[in-house]
Amino acid sequence: EADIYQTPRYLVIGTGKKITLECSQTMGHDKMYWYQQDPGMELHLIHYSYGVNSTEKGDLSSESTVSRIRTEHFPLTLESARPSHTSQYLCASSGPPRNEQFFGPGTRLTVL
Amino acid sequence: GQQLNQSPQSMFIQEGEDVSMNCTSSSIFNTWLWYKQDPGEGPVLLIALYKAGELTSNGRLTAQFGITRKDSFLNISASIPSDVGIYFCAGFGRSGGGADGLTFGKGTHLIIQP
């Protein structure tokens, strides 16, 4: 069982609000990822990190930003939420020896 | 962007039947992974494949990494109600570089009729 946590699990907010989605893992993994997923659809990589102070954009363009100040923590921030940001956001981490990615339970975001 | 072609999109089967689904890609991947996702949850890793031709089992699940490294299949034998969910294939470490995350198929929705 992977030890990766996301909060909040559900969030409903109004347009223009700033939000931060939290992700933490207790496995000591260097690599962490954020994916965006619309209901019943495939996941798309939006951000990833190879370690502290490392952040990269993924394949899918996103207006969100991320930071990696501590190994175990990889928060995602939206400065001004819009209805188009409504989606599920999934955090994952991976580490040696096999580098399989383990996912958190996700945050379902609804922007009104 | 890179896509994996996963089929079928959905399956309606009777409890006890065997299930087969597959993924193909135009690019080579170094690792193939199969995940299951329940509603409102994150994907859970079922099987990981690391070598071309590798055949791996996990209980009633069997998956294979294609020889060409461009495809994989997942079989579920004697399906039970808790097998219901969405199954995703994912490729990792593709040729041509790109982001280090997983490339996902569009998923196979498995529905089991008692």
PDB file of C-alpha atoms in Angstrom:
ATOM      1  CA  GLU A   1       0.000   0.000   0.000  1.00  0.00           C
ATOM      2  CA  ALA A   2       1.443   3.347  -1.091  1.00  0.00           C
ATOM      3  CA  ASP A   3       1.647   6.152   1.475  1.00  0.00           C
ATOM      4  CA  ILE A   4       0.671   9.192  -0.528  1.00  0.00           C
ATOM      5  CA  TYR A   5      -1.937  11.654   0.639  1.00  0.00           C
ATOM      6  CA  GLN A   6      -3.930  14.446  -0.926  1.00  0.00           C
ATOM      7  CA  THR A   7      -6.056  17.146   0.669  1.00  0.00           C
ATOM      8  CA  PRO A   8      -8.713  18.255   0.288  1.00  0.00           C
ATOM      9  CA  ARG A   9     -10.496  15.309  -1.341  1.00  0.00           C
ATOM     10  CA  TYR A  10     -13.262  17.573  -2.628  1.00  0.00           C
ATOM     11  CA  LEU A  11     -13.287  21.343  -3.164  1.00  0.00           C
ATOM     12  CA  VAL A  12     -15.997  23.619  -4.512  1.00  0.00           C
ATOM     13  CA  ILE A  13     -14.984  27.253  -4.938  1.00  0.00           C
ATOM     14  CA  GLY A  14     -15.973  30.399  -6.793  1.00  0.00           C
ATOM     15  CA  THR A  15     -14.241  31.875  -9.815  1.00  0.00           C
ATOM     16  CA  GLY A  16     -11.196  34.012  -9.070  1.00  0.00           C
ATOM     17  CA  LYS A  17     -10.228  32.313  -5.811  1.00  0.00           C
ATOM     18  CA  LYS A  18      -6.664  31.218  -5.142  1.00  0.00           C
ATOM     19  CA  ILE A  19      -6.346  27.573  -4.120  1.00  0.00           C
ATOM     20  CA  THR A  20      -3.600  25.166  -3.145  1.00  0.00           C
ATOM     21  CA  LEU A  21      -3.956  21.409  -3.467  1.00  0.00           C
ATOM     22  CA  GLU A  22      -1.755  19.509  -1.050  1.00  0.00           C
ATOM     23  CA  CYS A  23       0.168  16.305  -1.760  1.00  0.00           C
ATOM     24  CA  SER A  24       2.531  14.515   0.570  1.00  0.00           C
ATOM     25  CA  GLN A  25       4.257  11.145   0.567  1.00  0.00           C
ATOM     26  CA  THR A  26       6.093   9.283   3.299  1.00  0.00           C
ATOM     27  CA  MET A  27       8.071   6.918   1.095  1.00  0.00           C
ATOM     28  CA  GLY A  28      11.079   9.197   0.592  1.00  0.00           C
ATOM     29  CA  HIS A  29      10.521   9.224  -3.172  1.00  0.00           C
ATOM     30  CA  ASP A  30      12.505  11.805  -5.130  1.00  0.00           C
ATOM     31  CA  LYS A  31      10.121  11.972  -8.097  1.00  0.00           C
ATOM     32  CA  MET A  32       6.633  13.408  -7.776  1.00  0.00           C
ATOM     33  CA  TYR A  33       3.964  14.154 -10.363  1.00  0.00           C
ATOM     34  CA  TRP A  34       0.640  15.920 -10.867  1.00  0.00           C
ATOM     35  CA  TYR A  35      -1.922  14.591 -13.353  1.00  0.00           C
ATOM     36  CA  GLN A  36      -5.240  16.053 -14.433  1.00  0.00           C
ATOM     37  CA  GLN A  37      -8.163  13.758 -15.235  1.00  0.00           C
ATOM     38  CA  ASP A  38     -11.669  14.498 -16.457  1.00  0.00           C
ATOM     39  CA  PRO A  39     -14.296  11.955 -15.281  1.00  0.00           C
ATOM     40  CA  GLY A  40     -13.821   8.549 -16.885  1.00  0.00           C
ATOM     41  CA  MET A  41     -11.045   9.816 -19.132  1.00  0.00           C
ATOM     42  CA  GLU A  42      -7.298   9.291 -19.344  1.00  0.00           C
ATOM     43  CA  LEU A  43      -4.801  11.051 -17.092  1.00  0.00           C
ATOM     44  CA  HIS A  44      -2.608  13.844 -18.439  1.00  0.00           C
ATOM     45  CA  LEU A  45       0.704  14.883 -16.860  1.00  0.00           C
ATOM     46  CA  ILE A  46       0.758  18.591 -15.952  1.00  0.00           C
ATOM     47  CA  HIS A  47       3.789  18.901 -13.624  1.00  0.00           C
ATOM     48  CA  TYR A  48       6.626  16.783 -12.306  1.00  0.00           C
ATOM     49  CA  SER A  49       9.631  17.086 -10.041  1.00  0.00           C
ATOM     50  CA  TYR A  50      12.862  15.120  -9.797  1.00  0.00           C
ATOM     51  CA  GLY A  51      13.625  16.364  -6.288  1.00  0.00           C
ATOM     52  CA  VAL A  52      13.836  19.405  -4.039  1.00  0.00           C
ATOM     53  CA  ASN A  53      13.883  22.686  -5.988  1.00  0.00           C
ATOM     54  CA  SER A  54      13.193  20.831  -9.257  1.00  0.00           C
ATOM     55  CA  THR A  55       9.913  21.427 -11.131  1.00  0.00           C
ATOM     56  CA  GLU A  56       9.030  20.841 -14.768  1.00  0.00           C
ATOM     57  CA  LYS A  57       5.929  21.253 -16.891  1.00  0.00           C
ATOM     58  CA  GLY A  58       4.295  18.137 -18.242  1.00  0.00           C
ATOM     59  CA  ASP A  59       2.756  17.229 -21.561  1.00  0.00           C
ATOM     60  CA  LEU A  60      -0.536  19.051 -20.925  1.00  0.00           C
ATOM     61  CA  SER A  61      -0.350  22.816 -20.552  1.00  0.00           C
ATOM     62  CA  SER A  62      -1.757  24.027 -17.240  1.00  0.00           C
ATOM     63  CA  GLU A  63      -2.198  27.434 -15.604  1.00  0.00           C
ATOM     64  CA  SER A  64      -1.330  25.913 -12.251  1.00  0.00           C
ATOM     65  CA  THR A  65       2.085  26.154 -10.594  1.00  0.00           C
ATOM     66  CA  VAL A  66       3.946  23.806  -8.274  1.00  0.00           C
ATOM     67  CA  SER A  67       6.771  23.984  -5.752  1.00  0.00           C
ATOM     68  CA  ARG A  68       9.072  21.418  -4.167  1.00  0.00           C
ATOM     69  CA  ILE A  69      10.697  22.793  -1.049  1.00  0.00           C
ATOM     70  CA  ARG A  70      10.660  19.485   0.833  1.00  0.00           C
ATOM     71  CA  THR A  71      11.078  15.974  -0.527  1.00  0.00           C
ATOM     72  CA  GLU A  72       7.777  14.761   0.892  1.00  0.00           C
ATOM     73  CA  HIS A  73       5.635  17.704  -0.165  1.00  0.00           C
ATOM     74  CA  PHE A  74       4.525  18.807  -3.683  1.00  0.00           C
ATOM     75  CA  PRO A  75       1.691  21.363  -3.563  1.00  0.00           C
ATOM     76  CA  LEU A  76      -0.156  22.659  -6.631  1.00  0.00           C
ATOM     77  CA  THR A  77      -1.506  26.222  -6.746  1.00  0.00           C
ATOM     78  CA  LEU A  78      -4.056  27.966  -8.921  1.00  0.00           C
ATOM     79  CA  GLU A  79      -3.759  31.746  -8.514  1.00  0.00           C
ATOM     80  CA  SER A  80      -7.200  32.502  -9.944  1.00  0.00           C
ATOM     81  CA  ALA A  81      -9.503  29.539 -10.427  1.00  0.00           C
ATOM     82  CA  ARG A  82     -11.860  29.374 -13.413  1.00  0.00           C
ATOM     83  CA  PRO A  83     -14.648  26.942 -14.362  1.00  0.00           C
ATOM     84  CA  SER A  84     -12.317  25.444 -16.998  1.00  0.00           C
ATOM     85  CA  HIS A  85     -10.119  24.233 -14.113  1.00  0.00           C
ATOM     86  CA  THR A  86     -12.886  21.917 -12.905  1.00  0.00           C
ATOM     87  CA  SER A  87     -11.370  18.431 -12.946  1.00  0.00           C
ATOM     88  CA  GLN A  88      -9.790  15.741 -10.802  1.00  0.00           C
ATOM     89  CA  TYR A  89      -6.164  16.318  -9.825  1.00  0.00           C
ATOM     90  CA  LEU A  90      -4.050  13.279  -8.990  1.00  0.00           C
ATOM     91  CA  CYS A  91      -0.657  13.312  -7.335  1.00  0.00           C
ATOM     92  CA  ALA A  92       1.854  10.471  -7.713  1.00  0.00           C
ATOM     93  CA  SER A  93       5.362   9.620  -6.604  1.00  0.00           C
ATOM     94  CA  SER A  94       7.999   7.114  -7.652  1.00  0.00           C
ATOM     95  CA  GLY A  95      11.347   5.890  -6.431  1.00  0.00           C
ATOM     96  CA  PRO A  96      13.953   3.187  -6.814  1.00  0.00           C
ATOM     97  CA  PRO A  97      14.452   0.405  -7.580  1.00  0.00           C
ATOM     98  CA  ARG A  98      11.630   0.080 -10.093  1.00  0.00           C
ATOM     99  CA  ASN A  99      10.254   3.630 -10.316  1.00  0.00           C
ATOM    100  CA  GLU A 100       6.635   2.523 -10.487  1.00  0.00           C
ATOM    101  CA  GLN A 101       4.302   5.450  -9.861  1.00  0.00           C
ATOM    102  CA  PHE A 102       1.929   5.278  -6.906  1.00  0.00           C
ATOM    103  CA  PHE A 103      -1.064   7.565  -6.824  1.00  0.00           C
ATOM    104  CA  GLY A 104      -2.886   9.470  -4.117  1.00  0.00           C
ATOM    105  CA  PRO A 105      -6.702   9.408  -3.872  1.00  0.00           C
ATOM    106  CA  GLY A 106      -7.088  12.653  -5.846  1.00  0.00           C
ATOM    107  CA  THR A 107      -8.742  16.027  -5.308  1.00  0.00           C
ATOM    108  CA  ARG A 108     -11.979  16.654  -7.155  1.00  0.00           C
ATOM    109  CA  LEU A 109     -12.109  20.396  -7.877  1.00  0.00           C
ATOM    110  CA  THR A 110     -15.256  22.217  -8.972  1.00  0.00           C
ATOM    111  CA  VAL A 111     -15.042  25.899  -9.853  1.00  0.00           C
ATOM    112  CA  LEU A 112     -18.387  27.665 -10.070  1.00  0.00           C
TER     113      LEU A 112
ATOM    114  CA  GLY B   1       0.974  14.465 -27.785  1.00  0.00           C
ATOM    115  CA  GLN B   2       1.766  10.775 -27.571  1.00  0.00           C
ATOM    116  CA  GLN B   3      -1.250   8.502 -27.191  1.00  0.00           C
ATOM    117  CA  LEU B   4      -1.813   4.911 -26.306  1.00  0.00           C
ATOM    118  CA  ASN B   5      -4.646   3.144 -28.113  1.00  0.00           C
ATOM    119  CA  GLN B   6      -6.501   1.082 -25.530  1.00  0.00           C
ATOM    120  CA  SER B   7      -9.323  -1.278 -26.421  1.00  0.00           C
ATOM    121  CA  PRO B   8     -12.037  -2.060 -25.884  1.00  0.00           C
ATOM    122  CA  GLN B   9     -13.450   1.187 -24.471  1.00  0.00           C
ATOM    123  CA  SER B  10     -16.005  -0.730 -22.422  1.00  0.00           C
ATOM    124  CA  MET B  11     -16.963  -4.315 -21.684  1.00  0.00           C
ATOM    125  CA  PHE B  12     -20.251  -5.720 -20.406  1.00  0.00           C
ATOM    126  CA  ILE B  13     -19.681  -9.262 -19.198  1.00  0.00           C
ATOM    127  CA  GLN B  14     -21.227 -11.904 -16.972  1.00  0.00           C
ATOM    128  CA  GLU B  15     -19.683 -12.785 -13.645  1.00  0.00           C
ATOM    129  CA  GLY B  16     -17.246 -15.656 -14.089  1.00  0.00           C
ATOM    130  CA  GLU B  17     -16.234 -14.744 -17.633  1.00  0.00           C
ATOM    131  CA  ASP B  18     -12.670 -14.048 -18.661  1.00  0.00           C
ATOM    132  CA  VAL B  19     -11.692 -10.515 -19.756  1.00  0.00           C
ATOM    133  CA  SER B  20      -9.035  -9.349 -22.185  1.00  0.00           C
ATOM    134  CA  MET B  21      -7.937  -5.818 -23.014  1.00  0.00           C
ATOM    135  CA  ASN B  22      -4.915  -4.381 -24.804  1.00  0.00           C
ATOM    136  CA  CYS B  23      -2.907  -1.281 -25.574  1.00  0.00           C
ATOM    137  CA  THR B  24      -0.857  -0.336 -28.597  1.00  0.00           C
ATOM    138  CA  SER B  25       1.465   2.559 -29.280  1.00  0.00           C
ATOM    139  CA  SER B  26       3.383   3.994 -32.210  1.00  0.00           C
ATOM    140  CA  SER B  27       6.338   4.572 -29.847  1.00  0.00           C
ATOM    141  CA  ILE B  28       8.499   2.146 -27.920  1.00  0.00           C
ATOM    142  CA  PHE B  29       8.155   2.125 -24.140  1.00  0.00           C
ATOM    143  CA  ASN B  30      10.638   0.705 -21.649  1.00  0.00           C
ATOM    144  CA  THR B  31       7.973  -0.092 -19.053  1.00  0.00           C
ATOM    145  CA  TRP B  32       4.291  -0.962 -19.277  1.00  0.00           C
ATOM    146  CA  LEU B  33       2.011  -0.597 -16.282  1.00  0.00           C
ATOM    147  CA  TRP B  34      -1.607  -1.599 -15.714  1.00  0.00           C
ATOM    148  CA  TYR B  35      -3.752   0.312 -13.210  1.00  0.00           C
ATOM    149  CA  LYS B  36      -7.329  -0.038 -11.932  1.00  0.00           C
ATOM    150  CA  GLN B  37      -9.312   2.993 -10.843  1.00  0.00           C
ATOM    151  CA  ASP B  38     -12.499   2.925  -8.781  1.00  0.00           C
ATOM    152  CA  PRO B  39     -14.883   5.905  -8.873  1.00  0.00           C
ATOM    153  CA  GLY B  40     -13.590   8.847  -6.891  1.00  0.00           C
ATOM    154  CA  GLU B  41     -10.228   7.225  -6.174  1.00  0.00           C
ATOM    155  CA  GLY B  42      -6.730   7.304  -7.590  1.00  0.00           C
ATOM    156  CA  PRO B  43      -5.402   4.551  -9.858  1.00  0.00           C
ATOM    157  CA  VAL B  44      -4.005   1.485  -8.106  1.00  0.00           C
ATOM    158  CA  LEU B  45      -1.082  -0.353  -9.680  1.00  0.00           C
ATOM    159  CA  LEU B  46      -1.950  -3.931 -10.682  1.00  0.00           C
ATOM    160  CA  ILE B  47       0.988  -5.170 -12.718  1.00  0.00           C
ATOM    161  CA  ALA B  48       4.295  -3.701 -13.936  1.00  0.00           C
ATOM    162  CA  LEU B  49       6.231  -5.063 -16.936  1.00  0.00           C
ATOM    163  CA  TYR B  50       9.866  -4.220 -17.575  1.00  0.00           C
ATOM    164  CA  LYS B  51      11.184  -6.463 -20.356  1.00  0.00           C
ATOM    165  CA  ALA B  52       9.983  -7.165 -23.872  1.00  0.00           C
ATOM    166  CA  GLY B  53       8.191 -10.512 -23.943  1.00  0.00           C
ATOM    167  CA  GLU B  54       7.705 -10.570 -20.158  1.00  0.00           C
ATOM    168  CA  LEU B  55       4.581 -12.358 -18.954  1.00  0.00           C
ATOM    169  CA  THR B  56       3.559 -11.590 -15.365  1.00  0.00           C
ATOM    170  CA  SER B  57       0.683 -12.773 -13.199  1.00  0.00           C
ATOM    171  CA  ASN B  58      -0.917 -11.302 -10.099  1.00  0.00           C
ATOM    172  CA  GLY B  59      -3.642 -13.635  -8.860  1.00  0.00           C
ATOM    173  CA  ARG B  60      -6.335 -13.787 -11.544  1.00  0.00           C
ATOM    174  CA  LEU B  61      -4.581 -11.105 -13.593  1.00  0.00           C
ATOM    175  CA  THR B  62      -2.028 -11.805 -16.309  1.00  0.00           C
ATOM    176  CA  ALA B  63      -0.256  -9.188 -18.410  1.00  0.00           C
ATOM    177  CA  GLN B  64       2.351  -9.325 -21.152  1.00  0.00           C
ATOM    178  CA  PHE B  65       4.864  -6.811 -22.514  1.00  0.00           C
ATOM    179  CA  GLY B  66       4.879  -7.147 -26.310  1.00  0.00           C
ATOM    180  CA  ILE B  67       8.025  -8.213 -28.109  1.00  0.00           C
ATOM    181  CA  THR B  68       8.064  -4.997 -30.165  1.00  0.00           C
ATOM    182  CA  ARG B  69       7.745  -2.951 -26.919  1.00  0.00           C
ATOM    183  CA  LYS B  70       4.825  -1.135 -28.529  1.00  0.00           C
ATOM    184  CA  ASP B  71       1.978  -3.115 -27.006  1.00  0.00           C
ATOM    185  CA  SER B  72       0.686  -4.918 -23.939  1.00  0.00           C
ATOM    186  CA  PHE B  73      -2.355  -6.908 -22.918  1.00  0.00           C
ATOM    187  CA  LEU B  74      -4.121  -7.615 -19.630  1.00  0.00           C
ATOM    188  CA  ASN B  75      -6.275 -10.669 -18.984  1.00  0.00           C
ATOM    189  CA  ILE B  76      -8.584 -11.196 -16.008  1.00  0.00           C
ATOM    190  CA  SER B  77      -9.792 -14.727 -15.427  1.00  0.00           C
ATOM    191  CA  ALA B  78     -13.090 -15.707 -13.772  1.00  0.00           C
ATOM    192  CA  SER B  79     -14.298 -12.150 -13.190  1.00  0.00           C
ATOM    193  CA  ILE B  80     -15.992 -11.234  -9.919  1.00  0.00           C
ATOM    194  CA  PRO B  81     -18.111  -8.182  -8.997  1.00  0.00           C
ATOM    195  CA  SER B  82     -15.206  -6.304  -7.379  1.00  0.00           C
ATOM    196  CA  ASP B  83     -13.369  -6.312 -10.719  1.00  0.00           C
ATOM    197  CA  VAL B  84     -15.725  -3.547 -11.857  1.00  0.00           C
ATOM    198  CA  GLY B  85     -13.885  -0.321 -12.584  1.00  0.00           C
ATOM    199  CA  ILE B  86     -11.755   1.432 -15.167  1.00  0.00           C
ATOM    200  CA  TYR B  87      -8.524  -0.243 -16.246  1.00  0.00           C
ATOM    201  CA  PHE B  88      -5.737   1.919 -17.634  1.00  0.00           C
ATOM    202  CA  CYS B  89      -2.587   0.933 -19.416  1.00  0.00           C
ATOM    203  CA  ALA B  90       0.369   3.291 -19.072  1.00  0.00           C
ATOM    204  CA  GLY B  91       3.725   3.474 -20.766  1.00  0.00           C
ATOM    205  CA  PHE B  92       6.855   4.850 -19.204  1.00  0.00           C
ATOM    206  CA  GLY B  93      10.260   5.796 -20.561  1.00  0.00           C
ATOM    207  CA  ARG B  94       9.328   6.216 -24.219  1.00  0.00           C
ATOM    208  CA  SER B  95      11.790   6.695 -27.013  1.00  0.00           C
ATOM    209  CA  GLY B  96      12.249  10.291 -28.200  1.00  0.00           C
ATOM    210  CA  GLY B  97      12.413  11.803 -24.760  1.00  0.00           C
ATOM    211  CA  GLY B  98       9.666  13.990 -23.360  1.00  0.00           C
ATOM    212  CA  ALA B  99       8.376  14.400 -19.839  1.00  0.00           C
ATOM    213  CA  ASP B 100       9.207  11.691 -17.373  1.00  0.00           C
ATOM    214  CA  GLY B 101       5.639  10.907 -16.428  1.00  0.00           C
ATOM    215  CA  LEU B 102       3.380   8.143 -17.606  1.00  0.00           C
ATOM    216  CA  THR B 103       1.479   8.175 -20.893  1.00  0.00           C
ATOM    217  CA  PHE B 104      -1.987   6.742 -20.282  1.00  0.00           C
ATOM    218  CA  GLY B 105      -4.474   4.938 -22.477  1.00  0.00           C
ATOM    219  CA  LYS B 106      -8.089   6.139 -22.452  1.00  0.00           C
ATOM    220  CA  GLY B 107      -9.175   3.282 -20.220  1.00  0.00           C
ATOM    221  CA  THR B 108     -11.397   0.210 -20.451  1.00  0.00           C
ATOM    222  CA  HIS B 109     -14.624   0.432 -18.461  1.00  0.00           C
ATOM    223  CA  LEU B 110     -15.441  -3.040 -17.096  1.00  0.00           C
ATOM    224  CA  ILE B 111     -19.047  -3.685 -16.107  1.00  0.00           C
ATOM    225  CA  ILE B 112     -20.054  -7.061 -14.688  1.00  0.00           C
ATOM    226  CA  GLN B 113     -23.611  -8.312 -14.723  1.00  0.00           C
ATOM    227  CA  PRO B 114     -24.404 -10.791 -11.945  1.00  0.00           C
TER     228      PRO B 114
END
